[in-house]
Every structure is written in structure tokens, then in C-alpha cells.
CSV table of C-alpha atoms and ligand atoms in Angstrom, one decimal:
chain,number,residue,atom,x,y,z
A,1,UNK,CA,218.6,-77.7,78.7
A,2,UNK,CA,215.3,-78.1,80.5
A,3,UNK,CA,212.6,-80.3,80.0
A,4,UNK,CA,210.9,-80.1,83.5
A,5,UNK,CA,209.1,-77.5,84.8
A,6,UNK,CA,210.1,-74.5,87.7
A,7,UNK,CA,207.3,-73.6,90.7
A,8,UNK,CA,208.7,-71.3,93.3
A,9,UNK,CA,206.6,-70.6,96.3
A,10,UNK,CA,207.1,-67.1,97.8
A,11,UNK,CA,205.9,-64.5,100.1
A,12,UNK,CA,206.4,-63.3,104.0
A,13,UNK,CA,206.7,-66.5,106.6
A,14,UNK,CA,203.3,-68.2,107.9
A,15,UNK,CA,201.3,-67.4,104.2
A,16,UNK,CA,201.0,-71.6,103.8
A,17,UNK,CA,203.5,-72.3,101.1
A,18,UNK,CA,204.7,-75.4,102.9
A,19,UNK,CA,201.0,-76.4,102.8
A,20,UNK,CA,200.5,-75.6,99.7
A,21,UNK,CA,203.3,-77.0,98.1
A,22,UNK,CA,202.9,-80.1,99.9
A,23,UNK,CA,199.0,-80.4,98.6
A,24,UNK,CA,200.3,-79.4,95.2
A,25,UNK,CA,203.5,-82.4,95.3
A,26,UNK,CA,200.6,-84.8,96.5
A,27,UNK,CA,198.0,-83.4,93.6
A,28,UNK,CA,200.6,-83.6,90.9
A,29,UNK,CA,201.7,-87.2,92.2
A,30,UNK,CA,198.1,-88.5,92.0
A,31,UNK,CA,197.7,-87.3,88.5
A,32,UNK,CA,201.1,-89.3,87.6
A,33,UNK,CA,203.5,-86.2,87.7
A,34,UNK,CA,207.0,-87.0,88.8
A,35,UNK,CA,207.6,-84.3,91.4
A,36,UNK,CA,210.4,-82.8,93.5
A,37,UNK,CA,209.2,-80.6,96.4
A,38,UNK,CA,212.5,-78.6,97.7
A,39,UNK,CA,213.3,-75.6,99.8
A,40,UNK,CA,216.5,-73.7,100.2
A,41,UNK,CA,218.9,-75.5,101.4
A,42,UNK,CA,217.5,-78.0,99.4
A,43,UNK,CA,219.5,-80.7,101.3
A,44,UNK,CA,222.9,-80.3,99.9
A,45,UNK,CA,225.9,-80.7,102.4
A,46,UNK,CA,227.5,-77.5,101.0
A,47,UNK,CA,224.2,-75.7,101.5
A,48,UNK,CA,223.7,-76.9,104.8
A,49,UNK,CA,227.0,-75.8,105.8
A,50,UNK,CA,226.5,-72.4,104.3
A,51,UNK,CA,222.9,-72.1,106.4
A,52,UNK,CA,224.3,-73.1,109.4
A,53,UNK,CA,226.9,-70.0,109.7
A,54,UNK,CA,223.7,-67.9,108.9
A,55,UNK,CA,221.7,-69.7,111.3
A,56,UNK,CA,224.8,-69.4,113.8
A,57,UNK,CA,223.6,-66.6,116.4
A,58,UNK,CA,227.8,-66.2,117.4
A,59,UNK,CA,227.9,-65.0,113.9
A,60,UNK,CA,227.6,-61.3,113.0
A,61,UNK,CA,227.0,-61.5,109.4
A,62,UNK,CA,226.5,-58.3,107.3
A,63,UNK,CA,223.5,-57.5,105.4
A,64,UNK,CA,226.1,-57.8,102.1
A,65,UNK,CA,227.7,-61.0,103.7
A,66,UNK,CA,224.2,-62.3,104.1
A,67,UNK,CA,223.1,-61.8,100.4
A,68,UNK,CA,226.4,-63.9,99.2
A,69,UNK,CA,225.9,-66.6,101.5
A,70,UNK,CA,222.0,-67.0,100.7
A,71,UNK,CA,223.3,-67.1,96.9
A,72,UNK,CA,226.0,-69.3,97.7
A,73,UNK,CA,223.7,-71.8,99.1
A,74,UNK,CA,221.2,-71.0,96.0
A,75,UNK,CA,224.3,-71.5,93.7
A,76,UNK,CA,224.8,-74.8,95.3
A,77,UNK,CA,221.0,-76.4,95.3
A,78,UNK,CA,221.0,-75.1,91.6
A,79,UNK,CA,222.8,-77.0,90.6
A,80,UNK,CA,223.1,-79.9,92.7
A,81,UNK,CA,219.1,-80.8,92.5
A,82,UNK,CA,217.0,-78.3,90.5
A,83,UNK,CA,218.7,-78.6,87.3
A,84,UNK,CA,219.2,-82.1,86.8
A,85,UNK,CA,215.7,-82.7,88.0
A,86,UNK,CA,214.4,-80.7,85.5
A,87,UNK,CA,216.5,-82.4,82.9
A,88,UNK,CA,214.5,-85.3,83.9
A,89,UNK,CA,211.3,-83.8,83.2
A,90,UNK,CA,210.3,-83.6,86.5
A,91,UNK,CA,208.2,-81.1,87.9
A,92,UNK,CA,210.4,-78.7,90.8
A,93,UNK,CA,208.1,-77.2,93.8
A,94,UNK,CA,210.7,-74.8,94.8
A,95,UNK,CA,210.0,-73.4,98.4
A,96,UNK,CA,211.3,-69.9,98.0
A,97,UNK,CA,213.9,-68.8,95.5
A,98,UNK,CA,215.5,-65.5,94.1
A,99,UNK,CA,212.6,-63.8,94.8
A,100,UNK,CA,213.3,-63.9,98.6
A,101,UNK,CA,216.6,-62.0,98.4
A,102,UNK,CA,214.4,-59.5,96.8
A,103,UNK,CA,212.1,-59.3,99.3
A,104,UNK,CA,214.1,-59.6,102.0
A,105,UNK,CA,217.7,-57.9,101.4
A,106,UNK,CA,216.2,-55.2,99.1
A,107,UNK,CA,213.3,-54.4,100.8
A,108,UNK,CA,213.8,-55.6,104.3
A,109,UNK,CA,218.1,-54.7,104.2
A,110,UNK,CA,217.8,-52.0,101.6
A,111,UNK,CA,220.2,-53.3,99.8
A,112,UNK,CA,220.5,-52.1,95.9
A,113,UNK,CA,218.1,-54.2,93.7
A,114,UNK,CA,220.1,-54.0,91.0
A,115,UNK,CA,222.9,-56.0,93.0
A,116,UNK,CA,220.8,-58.4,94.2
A,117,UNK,CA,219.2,-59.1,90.6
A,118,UNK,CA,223.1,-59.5,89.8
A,119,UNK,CA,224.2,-62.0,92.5
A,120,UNK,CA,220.6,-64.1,91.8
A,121,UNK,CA,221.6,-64.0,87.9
A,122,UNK,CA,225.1,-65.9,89.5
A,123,UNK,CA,223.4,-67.8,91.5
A,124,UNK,CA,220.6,-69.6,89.2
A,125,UNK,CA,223.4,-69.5,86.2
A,126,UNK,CA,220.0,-68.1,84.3
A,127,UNK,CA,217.3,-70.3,85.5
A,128,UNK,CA,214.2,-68.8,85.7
A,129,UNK,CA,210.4,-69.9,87.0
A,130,UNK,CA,208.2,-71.0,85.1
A,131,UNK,CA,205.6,-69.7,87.8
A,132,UNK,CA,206.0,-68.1,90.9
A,133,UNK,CA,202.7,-68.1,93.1
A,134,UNK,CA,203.4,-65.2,96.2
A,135,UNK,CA,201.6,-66.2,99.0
A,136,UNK,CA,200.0,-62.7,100.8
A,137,UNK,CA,198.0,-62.5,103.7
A,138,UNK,CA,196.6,-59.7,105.5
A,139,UNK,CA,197.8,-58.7,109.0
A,140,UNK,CA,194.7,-59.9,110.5
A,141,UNK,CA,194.8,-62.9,109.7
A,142,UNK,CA,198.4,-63.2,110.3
A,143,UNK,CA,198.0,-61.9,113.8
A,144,UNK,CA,195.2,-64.7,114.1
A,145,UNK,CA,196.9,-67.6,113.0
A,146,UNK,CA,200.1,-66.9,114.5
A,147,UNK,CA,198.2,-66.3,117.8
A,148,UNK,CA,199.6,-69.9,119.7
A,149,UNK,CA,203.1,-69.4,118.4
A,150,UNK,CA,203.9,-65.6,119.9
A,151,UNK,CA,205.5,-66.3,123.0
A,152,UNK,CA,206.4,-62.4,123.6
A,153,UNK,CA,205.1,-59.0,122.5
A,154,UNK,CA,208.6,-58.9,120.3
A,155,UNK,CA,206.8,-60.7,117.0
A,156,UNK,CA,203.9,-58.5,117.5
A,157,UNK,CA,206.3,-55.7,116.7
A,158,UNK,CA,207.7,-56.3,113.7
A,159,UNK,CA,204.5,-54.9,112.2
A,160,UNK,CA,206.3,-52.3,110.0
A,161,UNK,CA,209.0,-54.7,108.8
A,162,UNK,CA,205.8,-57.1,108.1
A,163,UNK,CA,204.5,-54.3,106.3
A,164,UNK,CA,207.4,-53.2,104.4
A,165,UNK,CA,207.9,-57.1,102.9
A,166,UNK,CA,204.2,-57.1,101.8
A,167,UNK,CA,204.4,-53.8,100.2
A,168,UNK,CA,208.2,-55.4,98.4
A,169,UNK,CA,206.3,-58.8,97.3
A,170,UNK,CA,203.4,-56.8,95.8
A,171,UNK,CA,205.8,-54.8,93.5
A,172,UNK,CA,208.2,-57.5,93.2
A,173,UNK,CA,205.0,-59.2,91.6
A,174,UNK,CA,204.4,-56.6,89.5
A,175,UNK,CA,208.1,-56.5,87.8
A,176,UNK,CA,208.3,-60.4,87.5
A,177,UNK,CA,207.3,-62.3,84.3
A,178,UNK,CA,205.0,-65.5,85.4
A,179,UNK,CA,204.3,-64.2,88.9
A,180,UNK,CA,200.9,-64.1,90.4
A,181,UNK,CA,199.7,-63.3,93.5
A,182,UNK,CA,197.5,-66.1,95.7
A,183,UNK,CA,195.4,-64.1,98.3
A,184,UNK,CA,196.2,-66.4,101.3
A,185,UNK,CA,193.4,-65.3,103.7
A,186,UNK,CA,191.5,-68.1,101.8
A,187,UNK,CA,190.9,-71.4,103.2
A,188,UNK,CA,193.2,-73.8,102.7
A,189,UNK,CA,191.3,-75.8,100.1
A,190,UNK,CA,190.4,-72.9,98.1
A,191,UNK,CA,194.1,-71.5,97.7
A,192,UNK,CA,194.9,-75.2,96.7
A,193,UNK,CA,191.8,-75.1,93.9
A,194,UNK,CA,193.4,-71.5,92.8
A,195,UNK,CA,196.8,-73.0,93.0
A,196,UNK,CA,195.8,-75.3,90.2
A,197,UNK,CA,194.2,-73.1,87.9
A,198,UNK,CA,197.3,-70.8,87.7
A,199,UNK,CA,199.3,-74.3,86.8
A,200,UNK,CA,196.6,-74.9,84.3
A,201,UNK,CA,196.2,-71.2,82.7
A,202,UNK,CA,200.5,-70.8,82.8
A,203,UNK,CA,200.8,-74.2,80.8
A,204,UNK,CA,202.6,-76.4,83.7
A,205,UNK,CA,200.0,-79.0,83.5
B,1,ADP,N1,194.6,-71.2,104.3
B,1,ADP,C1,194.9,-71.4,105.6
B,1,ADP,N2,194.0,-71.0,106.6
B,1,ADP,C2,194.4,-71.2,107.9
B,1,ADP,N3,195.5,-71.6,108.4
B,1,ADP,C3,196.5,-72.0,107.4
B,1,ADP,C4,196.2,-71.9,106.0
B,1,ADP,N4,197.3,-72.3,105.4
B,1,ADP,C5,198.2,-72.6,106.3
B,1,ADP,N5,197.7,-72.5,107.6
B,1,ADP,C6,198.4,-72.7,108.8
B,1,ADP,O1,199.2,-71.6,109.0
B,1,ADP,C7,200.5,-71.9,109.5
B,1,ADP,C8,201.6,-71.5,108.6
B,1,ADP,O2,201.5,-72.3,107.4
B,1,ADP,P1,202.8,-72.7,106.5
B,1,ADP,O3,202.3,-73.6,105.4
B,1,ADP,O4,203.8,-73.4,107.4
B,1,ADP,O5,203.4,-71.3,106.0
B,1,ADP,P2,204.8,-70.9,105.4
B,1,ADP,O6,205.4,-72.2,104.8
B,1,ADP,O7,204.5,-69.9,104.4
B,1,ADP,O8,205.6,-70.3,106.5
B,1,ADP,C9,200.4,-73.4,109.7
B,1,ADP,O9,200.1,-73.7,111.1
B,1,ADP,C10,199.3,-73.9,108.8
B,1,ADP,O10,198.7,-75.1,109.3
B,2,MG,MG1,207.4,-73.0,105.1
């Protein structure tokens, strides 16, 4: 049973969830809200271990292999820090969740949706979000805020696969129930102002 609430913070890499979420833990701790801000692999030893072979680059891992490990290592923070942090009313900032193996094994890996849905249903034991605020930005100002980090014309590249996850969040937004889309070309102030309204208008605060 839970008596906290669930925020996951999704979409591609660079959109400003990690800002965000760490505007929103400061926000909700002002206001008196007891609040744990966590990403995958939450900071579990288990977890940590399970990231590290993925993170490995002597390991060849399979796009299949890949999908179990990430919900192993979802399994693992589950149950380890999100649900008993909820049972203590607190509210969970979650830094990416299910939604990501959607995004990135279905559309990126093409692997069936229906599996994935399957091993996340294993993985969270049930536990949905109460909100899940996807984070999209346009290429152009992807391309513009990324601009110091490129070191090589590879990451300029990867505009299809760039593509192809925005185009997988957008739908993926679509089929999920308390999922909104936060248009992150906005300044960072602004998305933070949005960012509490949605928390407002889907009853978190
Ligand atoms: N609204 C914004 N406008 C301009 N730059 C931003 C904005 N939000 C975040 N940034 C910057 O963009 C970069 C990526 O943000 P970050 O929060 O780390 O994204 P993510 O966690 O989604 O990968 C950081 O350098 C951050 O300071
Ligand atoms: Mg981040």
C-alpha cells in the first residue's frame, strides 16, 4: 500500500530533467514536502552492480540481455527505495522509469512493446506514476545547448536515432494514463512554473 506520491521524469538525454527535478525536490522541500529525488540505479548495491556490466564497454550485451538487466536493476530500486518511501508518504522524484525501456528498447532496439510492457509489469511489481512529465525539446535547441559538449561530428549523427526517440516519447505519451508532455525549449524557470501546475492540476500537491 501507498500513501506517497510517484513523479517520473522522462524524455531523450540533455531535455533538463535533472534540473528540473532538482528545482522541483527544492520547491516541494520549501513548502514542507518530505521528498526523495532518485534516478535509476537509485543507489542500491545490487543495482549498481547490474549498471556496471551495462556500463562495461568489454561487455557485448544483447538488445534482449539489455532490457532484463535495465529491469533487473528497476526490480531492485523498487523495491529497495521507492516503495517504502512512498509508504512513508513521501513524495518520489523518479529520474526516469519504465517509460525509458519504452523509449529506448522499443523504439530505439525495436524490440516488441508488448514484451517490454511485460518485463516493466515484473519489474515495478505493479507500481505505477502518479505523473510522468516527458521532457521534449526540439533539435535546435538540442544542437545549441549541447554545442560545448560535442567533441566529434559522431553525436551530431545520431540525428535519426534522436528523431526516432522523440517521435517514441510523443506516442508513448499518448498511450500513458497521467503523462504530459513539458515543451523543454522553454527557459528554465518557465518549465519549472509549468512543472508545478501539472503537480497542482494531477492532485500531487
Ligand atoms: N530550460 C533550459 N534552457 C537552457 N539550458 C538548459 C535548460 N534546462 C537545462 N539546461 C541545461 O542543459 C543541459 C542538460 O540539462 P540536464 O538537466 O542535465 O538534462 P537531462 O537530465 O535531461 O539529461 C545542462 O547543461 C543544463 O544546465
Ligand atoms: Mg539527467
Amino acid at each position: 500500500m501507498t500513501t506517497g506520491k510517484f513523479i517520473v521524469f522522462e524524455g531523450p538525454d540533455r531535455g533538463g530533467k535533472s534540473t528540473q527535478a532538482n528545482l522541483l525536490r527544492q520547491s516541494l522541500h520549501e513548502a514542507g514536502y518530505s521528498v526523495l529525488l532518485t534516478r535509476e540505479p537509485g543507489g542500491t548495491p545490487v543495482a549498481e552492480s547490474i549498471r556496471k556490466i551495462l556500463l562495461d564497454p568489454a561487455n557485448r550485451v544483447t538488445p534482449r540481455a539489455e532490457l532484463l538487466l535495465y529491469e533487473a536493476s528497476r526490480a531492485q530500486h523498487t523495491e529497495e527505495k521507492i516503495v517504502p518511501a512512498l509508504a512513508e508518504g513521501k513524495i518520489v522524484i523518479c529520474e526516469r522509469y519504465t517509460m525509458s525501456s519504452c523509449a529506448y528498447q522499443g523504439y530505439g532496439r525495436g524490440i516488441d512493446m508488448e514484451l517490454i510492457n511485460t518485463a516493466n509489469n515484473i519489474a515495478t511489481n505493479g507500481l505505477t506514476p502518479d505523473l510522468t512529465l516527458v521532457f521534449l525539446m526540439s533539435d535546435k535547441y538540442f544542437l545549441k545547448r549541447g554545442e560545448y559538449l560535442f567533441s566529434d561530428r559522431l553525436e551530431l549523427e545520431k540525428d535519426e536515432f534522436r528523431n526516432k526517440m522523440r517521435q517514441g516519447y510523443k506516442e508513448l505519451v499518448k498511450k500513458t494514463p497521467n503523462a504530459v508532455l513539458i515543451d523543454a525549449d522553454n527557459t528554465v524557470e518557465e518549465i519549472h512554473a509549468k512543472v508545478l501546475a501539472y503537480l497542482r492540476e494531477f492532485k500531487v500537491i
